[in-house]
Tab-separated table of C-alpha atoms and ligand atoms in Angstrom:
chain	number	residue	atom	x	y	z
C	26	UNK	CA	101.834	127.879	76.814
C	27	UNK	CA	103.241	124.815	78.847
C	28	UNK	CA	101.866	125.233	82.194
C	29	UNK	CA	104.444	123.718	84.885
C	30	UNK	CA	104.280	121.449	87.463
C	31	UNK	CA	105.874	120.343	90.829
C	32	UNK	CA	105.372	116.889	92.427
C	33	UNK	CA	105.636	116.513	96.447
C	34	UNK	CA	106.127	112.812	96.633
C	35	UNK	CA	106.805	112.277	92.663
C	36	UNK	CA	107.848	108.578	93.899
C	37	UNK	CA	104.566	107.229	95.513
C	38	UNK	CA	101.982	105.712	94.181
C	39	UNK	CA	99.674	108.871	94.113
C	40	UNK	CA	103.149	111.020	92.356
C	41	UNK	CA	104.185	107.882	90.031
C	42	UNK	CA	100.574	107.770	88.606
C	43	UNK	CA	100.626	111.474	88.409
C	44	UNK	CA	103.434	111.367	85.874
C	45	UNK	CA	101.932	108.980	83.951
C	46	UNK	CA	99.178	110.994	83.562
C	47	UNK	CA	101.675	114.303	82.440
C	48	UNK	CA	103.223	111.914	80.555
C	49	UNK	CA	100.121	111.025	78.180
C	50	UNK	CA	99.397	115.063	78.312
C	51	UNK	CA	102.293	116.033	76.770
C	52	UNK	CA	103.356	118.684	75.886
C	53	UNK	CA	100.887	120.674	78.109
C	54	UNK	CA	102.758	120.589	81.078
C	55	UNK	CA	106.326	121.194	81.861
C	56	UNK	CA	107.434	119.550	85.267
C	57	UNK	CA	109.333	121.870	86.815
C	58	UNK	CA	110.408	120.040	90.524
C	59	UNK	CA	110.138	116.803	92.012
C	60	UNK	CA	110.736	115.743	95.348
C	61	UNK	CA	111.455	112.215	96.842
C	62	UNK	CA	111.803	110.370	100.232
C	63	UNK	CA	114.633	107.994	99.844
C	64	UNK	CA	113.599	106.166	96.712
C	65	UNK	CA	116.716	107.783	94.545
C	66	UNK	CA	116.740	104.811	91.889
C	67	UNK	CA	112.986	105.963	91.079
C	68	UNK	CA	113.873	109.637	91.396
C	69	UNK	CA	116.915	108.787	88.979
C	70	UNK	CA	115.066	107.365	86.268
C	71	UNK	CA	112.281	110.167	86.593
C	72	UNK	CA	114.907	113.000	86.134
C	73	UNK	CA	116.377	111.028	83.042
C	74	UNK	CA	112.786	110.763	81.745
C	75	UNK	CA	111.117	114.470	82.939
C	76	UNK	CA	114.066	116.523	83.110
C	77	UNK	CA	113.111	118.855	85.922
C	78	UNK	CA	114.563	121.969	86.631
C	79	UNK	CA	114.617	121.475	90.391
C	80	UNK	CA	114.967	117.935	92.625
C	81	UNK	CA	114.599	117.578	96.072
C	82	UNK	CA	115.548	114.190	98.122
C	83	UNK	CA	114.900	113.462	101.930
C	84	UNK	CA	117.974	110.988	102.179
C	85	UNK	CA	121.320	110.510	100.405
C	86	UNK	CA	121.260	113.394	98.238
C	87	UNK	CA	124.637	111.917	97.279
C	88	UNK	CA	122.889	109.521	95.145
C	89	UNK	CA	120.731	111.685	93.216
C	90	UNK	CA	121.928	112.382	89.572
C	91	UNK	CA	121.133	115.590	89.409
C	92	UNK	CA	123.238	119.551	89.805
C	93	UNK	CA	122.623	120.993	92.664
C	94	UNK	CA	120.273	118.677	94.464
C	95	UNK	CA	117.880	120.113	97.197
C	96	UNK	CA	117.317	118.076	100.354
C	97	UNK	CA	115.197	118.092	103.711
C	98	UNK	CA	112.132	120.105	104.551
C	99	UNK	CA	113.882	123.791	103.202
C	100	UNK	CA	114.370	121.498	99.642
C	101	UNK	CA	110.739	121.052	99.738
C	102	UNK	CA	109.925	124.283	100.713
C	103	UNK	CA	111.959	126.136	97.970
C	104	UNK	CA	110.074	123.429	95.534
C	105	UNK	CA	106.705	124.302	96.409
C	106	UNK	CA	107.179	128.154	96.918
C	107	UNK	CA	109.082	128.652	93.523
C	108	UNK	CA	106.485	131.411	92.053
C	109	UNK	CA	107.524	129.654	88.991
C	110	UNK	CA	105.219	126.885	89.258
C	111	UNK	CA	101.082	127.496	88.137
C	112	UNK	CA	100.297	123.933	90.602
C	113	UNK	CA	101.973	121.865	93.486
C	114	UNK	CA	100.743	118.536	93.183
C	115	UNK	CA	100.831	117.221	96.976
C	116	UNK	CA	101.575	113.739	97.171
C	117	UNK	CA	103.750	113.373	99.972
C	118	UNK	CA	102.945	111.196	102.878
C	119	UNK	CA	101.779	112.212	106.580
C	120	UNK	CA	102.399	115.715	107.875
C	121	UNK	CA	105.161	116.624	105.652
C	122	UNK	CA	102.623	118.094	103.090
C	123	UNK	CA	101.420	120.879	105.814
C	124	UNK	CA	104.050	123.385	105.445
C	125	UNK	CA	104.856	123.021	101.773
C	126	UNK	CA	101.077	123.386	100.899
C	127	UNK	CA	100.990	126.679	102.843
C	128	UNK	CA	104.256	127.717	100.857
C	129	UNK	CA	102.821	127.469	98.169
C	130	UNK	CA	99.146	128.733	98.855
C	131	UNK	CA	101.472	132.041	99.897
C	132	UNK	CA	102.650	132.392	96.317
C	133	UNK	CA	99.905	132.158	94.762
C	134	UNK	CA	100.468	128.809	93.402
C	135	UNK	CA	97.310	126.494	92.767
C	136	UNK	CA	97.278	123.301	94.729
C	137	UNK	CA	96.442	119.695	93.458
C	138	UNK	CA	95.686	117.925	96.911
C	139	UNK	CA	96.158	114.609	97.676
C	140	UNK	CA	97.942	114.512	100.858
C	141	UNK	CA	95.431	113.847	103.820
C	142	UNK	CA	96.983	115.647	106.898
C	143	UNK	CA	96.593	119.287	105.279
C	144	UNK	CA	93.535	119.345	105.799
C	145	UNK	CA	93.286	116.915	108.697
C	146	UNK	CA	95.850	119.215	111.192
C	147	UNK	CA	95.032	122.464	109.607
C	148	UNK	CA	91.811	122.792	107.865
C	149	UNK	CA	90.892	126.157	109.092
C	150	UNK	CA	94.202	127.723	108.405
C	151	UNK	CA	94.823	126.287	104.983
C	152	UNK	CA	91.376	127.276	103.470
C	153	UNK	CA	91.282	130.977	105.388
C	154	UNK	CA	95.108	131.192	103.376
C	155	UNK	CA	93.674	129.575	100.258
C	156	UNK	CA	91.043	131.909	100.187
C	157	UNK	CA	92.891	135.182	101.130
C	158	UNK	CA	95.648	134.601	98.226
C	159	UNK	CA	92.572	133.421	95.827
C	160	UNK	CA	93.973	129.999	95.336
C	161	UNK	CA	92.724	126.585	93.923
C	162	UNK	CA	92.447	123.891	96.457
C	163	UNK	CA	91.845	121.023	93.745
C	164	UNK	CA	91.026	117.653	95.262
C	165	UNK	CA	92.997	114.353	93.985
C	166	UNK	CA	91.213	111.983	96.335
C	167	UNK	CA	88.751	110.119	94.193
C	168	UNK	CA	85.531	110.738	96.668
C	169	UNK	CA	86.440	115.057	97.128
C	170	UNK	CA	87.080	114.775	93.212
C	171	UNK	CA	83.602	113.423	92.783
C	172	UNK	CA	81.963	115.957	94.743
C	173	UNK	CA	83.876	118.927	93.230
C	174	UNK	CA	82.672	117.536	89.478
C	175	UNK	CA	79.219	117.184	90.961
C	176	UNK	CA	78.626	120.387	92.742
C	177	UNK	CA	77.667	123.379	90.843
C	178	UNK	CA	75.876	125.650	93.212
C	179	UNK	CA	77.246	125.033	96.280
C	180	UNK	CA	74.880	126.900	98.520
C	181	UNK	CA	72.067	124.767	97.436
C	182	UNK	CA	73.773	121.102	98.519
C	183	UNK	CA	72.217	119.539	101.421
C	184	UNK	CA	74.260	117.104	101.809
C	185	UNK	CA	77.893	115.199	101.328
C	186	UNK	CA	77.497	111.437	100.159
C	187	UNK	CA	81.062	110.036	100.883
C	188	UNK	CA	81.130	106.213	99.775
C	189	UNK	CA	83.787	103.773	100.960
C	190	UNK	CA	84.843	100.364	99.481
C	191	UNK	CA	84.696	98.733	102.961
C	192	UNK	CA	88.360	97.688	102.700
C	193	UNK	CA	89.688	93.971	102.916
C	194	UNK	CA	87.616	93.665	106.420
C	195	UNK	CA	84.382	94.664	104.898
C	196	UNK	CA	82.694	90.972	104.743
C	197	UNK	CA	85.279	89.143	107.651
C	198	UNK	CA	84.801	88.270	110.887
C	199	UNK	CA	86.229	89.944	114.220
C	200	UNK	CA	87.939	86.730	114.641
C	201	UNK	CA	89.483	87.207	111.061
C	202	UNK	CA	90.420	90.542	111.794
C	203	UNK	CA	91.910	89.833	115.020
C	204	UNK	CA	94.259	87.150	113.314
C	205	UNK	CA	95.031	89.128	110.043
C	206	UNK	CA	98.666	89.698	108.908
C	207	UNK	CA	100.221	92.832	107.525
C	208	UNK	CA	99.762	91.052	104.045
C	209	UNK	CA	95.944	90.528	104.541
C	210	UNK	CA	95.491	94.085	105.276
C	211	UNK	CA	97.859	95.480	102.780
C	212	UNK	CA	95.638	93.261	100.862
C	213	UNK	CA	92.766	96.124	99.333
C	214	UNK	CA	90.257	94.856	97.320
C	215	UNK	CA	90.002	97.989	94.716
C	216	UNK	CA	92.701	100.758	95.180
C	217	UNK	CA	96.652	100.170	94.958
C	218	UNK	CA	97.984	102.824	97.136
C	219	UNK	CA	100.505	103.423	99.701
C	220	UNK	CA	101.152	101.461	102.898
C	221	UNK	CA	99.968	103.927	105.322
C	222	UNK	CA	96.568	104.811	103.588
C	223	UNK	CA	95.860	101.155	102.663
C	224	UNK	CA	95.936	100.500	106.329
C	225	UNK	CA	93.918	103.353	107.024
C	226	UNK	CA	91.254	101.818	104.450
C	227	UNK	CA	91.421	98.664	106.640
C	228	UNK	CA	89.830	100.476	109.330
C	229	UNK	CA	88.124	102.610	108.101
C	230	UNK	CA	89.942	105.902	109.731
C	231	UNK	CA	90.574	106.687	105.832
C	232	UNK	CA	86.948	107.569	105.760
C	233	UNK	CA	87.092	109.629	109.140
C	234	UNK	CA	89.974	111.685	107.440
C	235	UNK	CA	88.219	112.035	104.253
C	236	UNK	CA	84.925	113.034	105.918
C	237	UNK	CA	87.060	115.814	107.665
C	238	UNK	CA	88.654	116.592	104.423
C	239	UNK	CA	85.269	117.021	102.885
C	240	UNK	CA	84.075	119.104	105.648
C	241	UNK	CA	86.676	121.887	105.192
C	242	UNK	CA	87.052	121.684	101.497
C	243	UNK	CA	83.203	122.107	100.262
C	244	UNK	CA	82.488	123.969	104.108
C	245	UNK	CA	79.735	121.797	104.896
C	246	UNK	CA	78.727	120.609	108.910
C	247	UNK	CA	79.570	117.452	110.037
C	248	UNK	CA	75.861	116.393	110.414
C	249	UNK	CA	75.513	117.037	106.590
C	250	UNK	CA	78.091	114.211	105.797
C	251	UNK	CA	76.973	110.674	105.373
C	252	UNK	CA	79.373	107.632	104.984
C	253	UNK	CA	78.000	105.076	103.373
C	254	UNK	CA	79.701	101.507	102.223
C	255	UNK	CA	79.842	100.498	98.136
C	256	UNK	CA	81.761	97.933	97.801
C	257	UNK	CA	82.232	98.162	94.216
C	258	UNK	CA	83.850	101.663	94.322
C	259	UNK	CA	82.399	103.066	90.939
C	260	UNK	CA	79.990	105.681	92.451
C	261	UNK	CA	82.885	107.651	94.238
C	262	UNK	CA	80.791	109.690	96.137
C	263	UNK	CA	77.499	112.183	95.253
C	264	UNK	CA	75.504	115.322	96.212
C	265	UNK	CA	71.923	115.918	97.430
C	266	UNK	CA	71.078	119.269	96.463
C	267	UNK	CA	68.320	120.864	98.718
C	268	UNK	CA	65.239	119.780	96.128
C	269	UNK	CA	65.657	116.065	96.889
C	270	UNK	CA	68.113	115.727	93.493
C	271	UNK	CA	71.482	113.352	93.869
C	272	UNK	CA	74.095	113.904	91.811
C	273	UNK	CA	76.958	111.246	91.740
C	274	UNK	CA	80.178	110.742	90.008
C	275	UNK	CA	80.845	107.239	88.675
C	276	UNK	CA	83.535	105.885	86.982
C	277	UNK	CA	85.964	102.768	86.700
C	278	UNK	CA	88.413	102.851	89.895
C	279	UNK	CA	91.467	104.453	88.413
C	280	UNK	CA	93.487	107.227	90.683
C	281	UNK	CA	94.195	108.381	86.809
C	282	UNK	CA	91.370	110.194	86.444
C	283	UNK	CA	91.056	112.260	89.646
C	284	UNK	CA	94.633	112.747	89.129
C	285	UNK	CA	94.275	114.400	85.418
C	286	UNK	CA	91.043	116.394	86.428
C	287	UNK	CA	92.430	118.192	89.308
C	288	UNK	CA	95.866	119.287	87.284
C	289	UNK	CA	93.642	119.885	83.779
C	290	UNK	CA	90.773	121.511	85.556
C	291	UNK	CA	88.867	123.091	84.296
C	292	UNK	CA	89.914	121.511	81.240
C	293	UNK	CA	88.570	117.645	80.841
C	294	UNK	CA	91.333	115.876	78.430
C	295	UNK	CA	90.875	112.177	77.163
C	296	UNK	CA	92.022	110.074	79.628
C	297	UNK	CA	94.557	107.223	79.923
C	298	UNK	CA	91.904	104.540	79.247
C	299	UNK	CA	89.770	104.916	76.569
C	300	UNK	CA	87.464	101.900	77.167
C	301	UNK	CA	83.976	103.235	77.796
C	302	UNK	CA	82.224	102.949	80.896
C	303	UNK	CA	79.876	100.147	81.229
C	304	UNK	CA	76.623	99.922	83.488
C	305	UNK	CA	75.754	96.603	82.163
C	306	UNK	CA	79.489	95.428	82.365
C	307	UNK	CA	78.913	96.632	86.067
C	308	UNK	CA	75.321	95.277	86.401
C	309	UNK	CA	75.114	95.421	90.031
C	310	UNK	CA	75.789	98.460	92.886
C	311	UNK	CA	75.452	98.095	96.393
C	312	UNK	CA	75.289	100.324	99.490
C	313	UNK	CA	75.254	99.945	103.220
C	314	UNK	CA	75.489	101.925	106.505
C	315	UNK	CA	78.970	101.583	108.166
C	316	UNK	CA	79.293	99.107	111.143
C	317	UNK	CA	80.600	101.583	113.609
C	318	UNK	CA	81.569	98.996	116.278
C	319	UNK	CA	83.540	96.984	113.493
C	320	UNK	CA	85.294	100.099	112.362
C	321	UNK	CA	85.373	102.098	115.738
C	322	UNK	CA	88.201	104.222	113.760
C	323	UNK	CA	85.766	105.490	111.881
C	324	UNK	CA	83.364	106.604	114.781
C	325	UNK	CA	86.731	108.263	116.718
C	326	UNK	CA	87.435	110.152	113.450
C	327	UNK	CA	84.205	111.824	113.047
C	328	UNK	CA	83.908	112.743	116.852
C	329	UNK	CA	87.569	113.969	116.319
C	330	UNK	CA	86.414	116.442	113.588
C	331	UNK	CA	83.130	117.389	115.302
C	332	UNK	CA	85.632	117.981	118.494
C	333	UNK	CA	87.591	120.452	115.964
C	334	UNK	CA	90.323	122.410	117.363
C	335	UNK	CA	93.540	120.087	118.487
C	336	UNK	CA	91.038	116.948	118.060
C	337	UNK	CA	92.103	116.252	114.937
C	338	UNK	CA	95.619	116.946	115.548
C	339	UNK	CA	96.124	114.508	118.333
C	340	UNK	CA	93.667	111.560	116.250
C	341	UNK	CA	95.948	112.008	113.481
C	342	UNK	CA	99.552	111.682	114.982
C	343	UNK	CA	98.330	108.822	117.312
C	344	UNK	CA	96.885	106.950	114.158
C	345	UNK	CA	100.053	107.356	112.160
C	346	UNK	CA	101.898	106.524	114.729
C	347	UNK	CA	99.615	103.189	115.140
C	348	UNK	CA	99.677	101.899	111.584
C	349	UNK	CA	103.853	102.425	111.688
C	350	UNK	CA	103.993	100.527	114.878
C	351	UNK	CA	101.606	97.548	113.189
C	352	UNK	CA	103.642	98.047	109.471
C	353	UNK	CA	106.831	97.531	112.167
C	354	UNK	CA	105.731	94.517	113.199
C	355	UNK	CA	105.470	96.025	116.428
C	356	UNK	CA	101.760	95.622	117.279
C	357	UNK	CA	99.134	93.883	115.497
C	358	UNK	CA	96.097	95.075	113.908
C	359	UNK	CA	93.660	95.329	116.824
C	360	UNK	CA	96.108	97.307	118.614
C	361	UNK	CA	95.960	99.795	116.374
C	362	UNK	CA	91.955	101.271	117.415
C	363	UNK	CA	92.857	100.926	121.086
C	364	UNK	CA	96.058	103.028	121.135
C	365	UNK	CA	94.855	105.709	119.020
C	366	UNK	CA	91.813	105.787	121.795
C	367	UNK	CA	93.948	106.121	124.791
C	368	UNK	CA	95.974	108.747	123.180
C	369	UNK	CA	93.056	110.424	122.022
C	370	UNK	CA	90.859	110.293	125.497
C	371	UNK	CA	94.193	111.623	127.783
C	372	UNK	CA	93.621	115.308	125.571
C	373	UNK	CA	91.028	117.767	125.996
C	374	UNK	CA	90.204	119.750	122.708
C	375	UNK	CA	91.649	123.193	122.664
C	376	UNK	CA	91.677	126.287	120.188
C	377	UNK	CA	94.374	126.332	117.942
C	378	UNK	CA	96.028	129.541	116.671
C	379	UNK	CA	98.600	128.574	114.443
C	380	UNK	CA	101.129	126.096	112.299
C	381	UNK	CA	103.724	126.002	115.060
C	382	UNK	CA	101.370	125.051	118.011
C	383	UNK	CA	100.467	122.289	115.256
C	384	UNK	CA	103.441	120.861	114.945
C	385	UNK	CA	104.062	121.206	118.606
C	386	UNK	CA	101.220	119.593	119.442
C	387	UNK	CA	101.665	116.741	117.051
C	388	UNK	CA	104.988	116.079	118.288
C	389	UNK	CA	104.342	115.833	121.838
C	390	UNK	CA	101.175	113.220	120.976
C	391	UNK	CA	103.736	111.059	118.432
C	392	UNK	CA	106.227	110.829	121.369
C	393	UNK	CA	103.279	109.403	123.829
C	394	UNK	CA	101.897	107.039	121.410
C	395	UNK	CA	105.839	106.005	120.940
C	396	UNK	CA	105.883	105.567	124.553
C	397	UNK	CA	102.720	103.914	124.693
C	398	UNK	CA	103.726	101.485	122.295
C	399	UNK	CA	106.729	100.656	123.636
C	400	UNK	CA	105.408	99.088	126.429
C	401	UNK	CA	102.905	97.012	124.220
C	402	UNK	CA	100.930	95.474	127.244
C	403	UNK	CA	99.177	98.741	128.457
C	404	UNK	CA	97.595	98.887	125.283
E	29	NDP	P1	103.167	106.624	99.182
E	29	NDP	O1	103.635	106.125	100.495
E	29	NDP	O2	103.031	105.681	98.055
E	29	NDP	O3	104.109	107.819	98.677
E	29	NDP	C1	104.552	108.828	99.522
E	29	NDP	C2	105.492	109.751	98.785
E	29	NDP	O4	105.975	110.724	99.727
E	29	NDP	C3	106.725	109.061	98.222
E	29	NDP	O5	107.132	109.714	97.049
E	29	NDP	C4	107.755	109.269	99.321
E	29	NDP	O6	109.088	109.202	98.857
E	29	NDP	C5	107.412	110.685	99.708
E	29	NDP	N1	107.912	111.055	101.022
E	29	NDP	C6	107.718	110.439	102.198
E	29	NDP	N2	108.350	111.092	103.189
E	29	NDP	C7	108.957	112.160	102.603
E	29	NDP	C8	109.759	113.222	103.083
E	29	NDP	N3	110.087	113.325	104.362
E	29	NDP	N4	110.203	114.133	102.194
E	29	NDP	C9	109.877	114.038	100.882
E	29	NDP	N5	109.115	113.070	100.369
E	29	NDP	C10	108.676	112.141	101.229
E	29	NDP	O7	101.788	107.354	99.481
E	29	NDP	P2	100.539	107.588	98.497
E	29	NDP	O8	101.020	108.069	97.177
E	29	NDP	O9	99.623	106.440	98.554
E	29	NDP	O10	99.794	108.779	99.250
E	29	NDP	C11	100.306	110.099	99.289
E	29	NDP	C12	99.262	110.993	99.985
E	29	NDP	O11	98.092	110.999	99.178
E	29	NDP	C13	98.831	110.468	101.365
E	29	NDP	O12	98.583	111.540	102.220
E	29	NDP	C14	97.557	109.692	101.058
E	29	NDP	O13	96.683	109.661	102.161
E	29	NDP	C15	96.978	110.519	99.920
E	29	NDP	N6	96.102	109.776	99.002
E	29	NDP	C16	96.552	108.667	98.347
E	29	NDP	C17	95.716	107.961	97.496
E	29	NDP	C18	96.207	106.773	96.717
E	29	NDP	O14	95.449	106.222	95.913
E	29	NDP	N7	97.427	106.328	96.893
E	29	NDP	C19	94.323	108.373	97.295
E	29	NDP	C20	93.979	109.575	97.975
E	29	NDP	C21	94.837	110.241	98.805
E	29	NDP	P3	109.952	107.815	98.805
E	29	NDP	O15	109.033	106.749	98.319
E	29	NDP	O16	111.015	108.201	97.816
E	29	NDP	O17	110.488	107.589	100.159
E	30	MG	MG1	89.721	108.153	98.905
């Protein structure tokens, strides 16, 4: 039987490659919803193409070809709760992929995770729910993917091995970085992804979120998580099991194959590219410790999550609010570490009890940093 699908953010570059991926698989999936931003001429041609039996748009609904068209956050919501669904593939950008997630955790409904923030703002609450409705949090980030194919017995690991490409910034100068336009930035050397992440793997705070994200998916402390820099970005991360043994998962850097495991899983299906992996094609892996005081993002990420509680939740909105401001034009890119600090140090960390003091709470912090940032020079 066809199991069916629903893509959060089926018009990014994590939900475009997603449907290339369903599209190679067949007639094992049926995609049941897809929800947009504002790209409608995408969404157009992927309703033509998929034939969904419910769309969703965040702007001009008008323009969507489709009966019935859903819009806004309750679109979403209806989407990603519909019981009809067997996984929610989130690929939606920034906080928007909170509440759906939970929706569908709620109903049962297996998750396919790429969206960051889940897990950044809510950890706690989304694996407690995941666990009480007995649902699959499947990772779609290629380092969490890695670890979930290596680990078998997960009371034995030791220890998280979370590797990073370095980003565009890995080999430049402070004086490069301080003079580097959007382009250069936007410029990754591996992974073509969306503007907010790419920026994120400029400076490293992608690794800070993905070292939280790590933390609460595979429930492992903070001091058993090591970051370390391979440029290369073919071992996408590894486990040390307790007897001293690594385990790693390598492969060519293609989003298509995280992607595919974490909707087929358990199942492993031949992939999009069938060209065999290569070590002497490769020939050469390296690794290095992370220069905290060239990526102090990083450092301010991993306090956050040690911090728990609203830590997170404040890091989060003030570094999304940060990269906007730079994308914007607004500030450049060494404005972006010092505003998410100031944010960050003007909060205490605090319990949190639930979604809406979340959301609160992530509100009130995007509104400083907007302040912040709109007089530039205090920054
Ligand atoms: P993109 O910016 O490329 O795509 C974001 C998607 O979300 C688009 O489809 C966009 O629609 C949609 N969207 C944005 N706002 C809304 C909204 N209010 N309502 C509905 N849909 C909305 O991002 P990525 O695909 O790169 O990343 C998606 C998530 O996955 C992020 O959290 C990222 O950190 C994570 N991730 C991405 C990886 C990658 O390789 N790209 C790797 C690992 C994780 P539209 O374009 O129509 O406006
Ligand atoms: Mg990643």
């Amino acid at each position: 039987m066809k199991r069916k699908i629903s893509i959060i953010g089926s018009t990014g570059s994590i939900g475009t490659q997603a449907l290339e991926v369903l599209e190679r698989l067949g007639d094992k999936f049926e995609i049941y919803g897809l929800a947009a931003g504002s790209n409608t001429d995408l969404l157009n041609s992927q309703i033509k193409k998929f034939k969904p039996k419910k769309v969703c748009v965040s702007k001009n609904p008008e323009k969507v070809d489709f009966n019935c068209v859903l819009s806004g956050e309750e679109g979403i919501l209806d989407i990603a709760a519909d019981r009809e669904n067997d996984i929610v593939l989130m690929a939606v950008s920034g906080r928007f992929g909170l509440k759906p997630t939970l929706a569908a955790i709620r109903n049962g409904i297996d998750i396919a995770l790429a969206n960051k923030e889940t897990l950044v703002m809510a950890g706690d609450i989304v694996m407690r729910e995941a666990k009480k409705y007995d649902v699959n949090i499947l990772p779609v980030d290629s380092e969490h993917s890695a670890i979930h194919q290596c680990i078998k017995n997960p009371s034995d690991v030791s220890k998280l091995i979370i590797t990073a490409s370095g980003g565009p910034f890995l080999n430049k100068s402070s004086y490069d970085m301080e003079h580097s336009d959007i382009k250069q930035v936007l410029n990754h050397p591996r992974w073509k992804m969306g503007k907010k992440i790419t920026v994120d793997s400029a400076t490293l705070m992608n690794k800070g979120l993905e070292v939280i994200e790590a933390h609460h998916l595979f429930n492992m402390d903070y001091d058993d998580i090591e970051v370390v820099i391979h440029p290369q970005s073919v071992v996408h991360s590894a486990i040390e099991y307790k007897d001293g043994s690594v385990i790693a998962q390598l492969g060519v850097p293609s989003m298509h194959i995280p992607i595919q495991y974490a909707i087929t899983y358990p199942e492993r299906l031949e992939g999009i590219k069938s060209k065999s992996f290569s070590f002497s094609e490769i020939a050469r892996l390296d690794f290095s410790k992370p220069d905290f005081d060239k990526f102090p993002c990083l450092r301010l990420a991993l306090g956050a999550g040690r911090a728990g509680g609203t830590s997170p939740v404040v890091m989060n909105a003030a570094n999304e609010e940060a990269v906007y401001a730079f994308l914007n034009g607004v500030i450049g890119y060494n404005d972006i570490y010092p505003t998410v600090e100031k944010i960050y140090d003007g909060y205490e960390t605090q319990k949190l009890n639930d979604i809406d003091e979340i959301f609160e709470l992530d509100n009130e912090v995007r509104l400083k940093t907007k302040e912040l940032l709109s007089g530039v020079g205090i920054v």
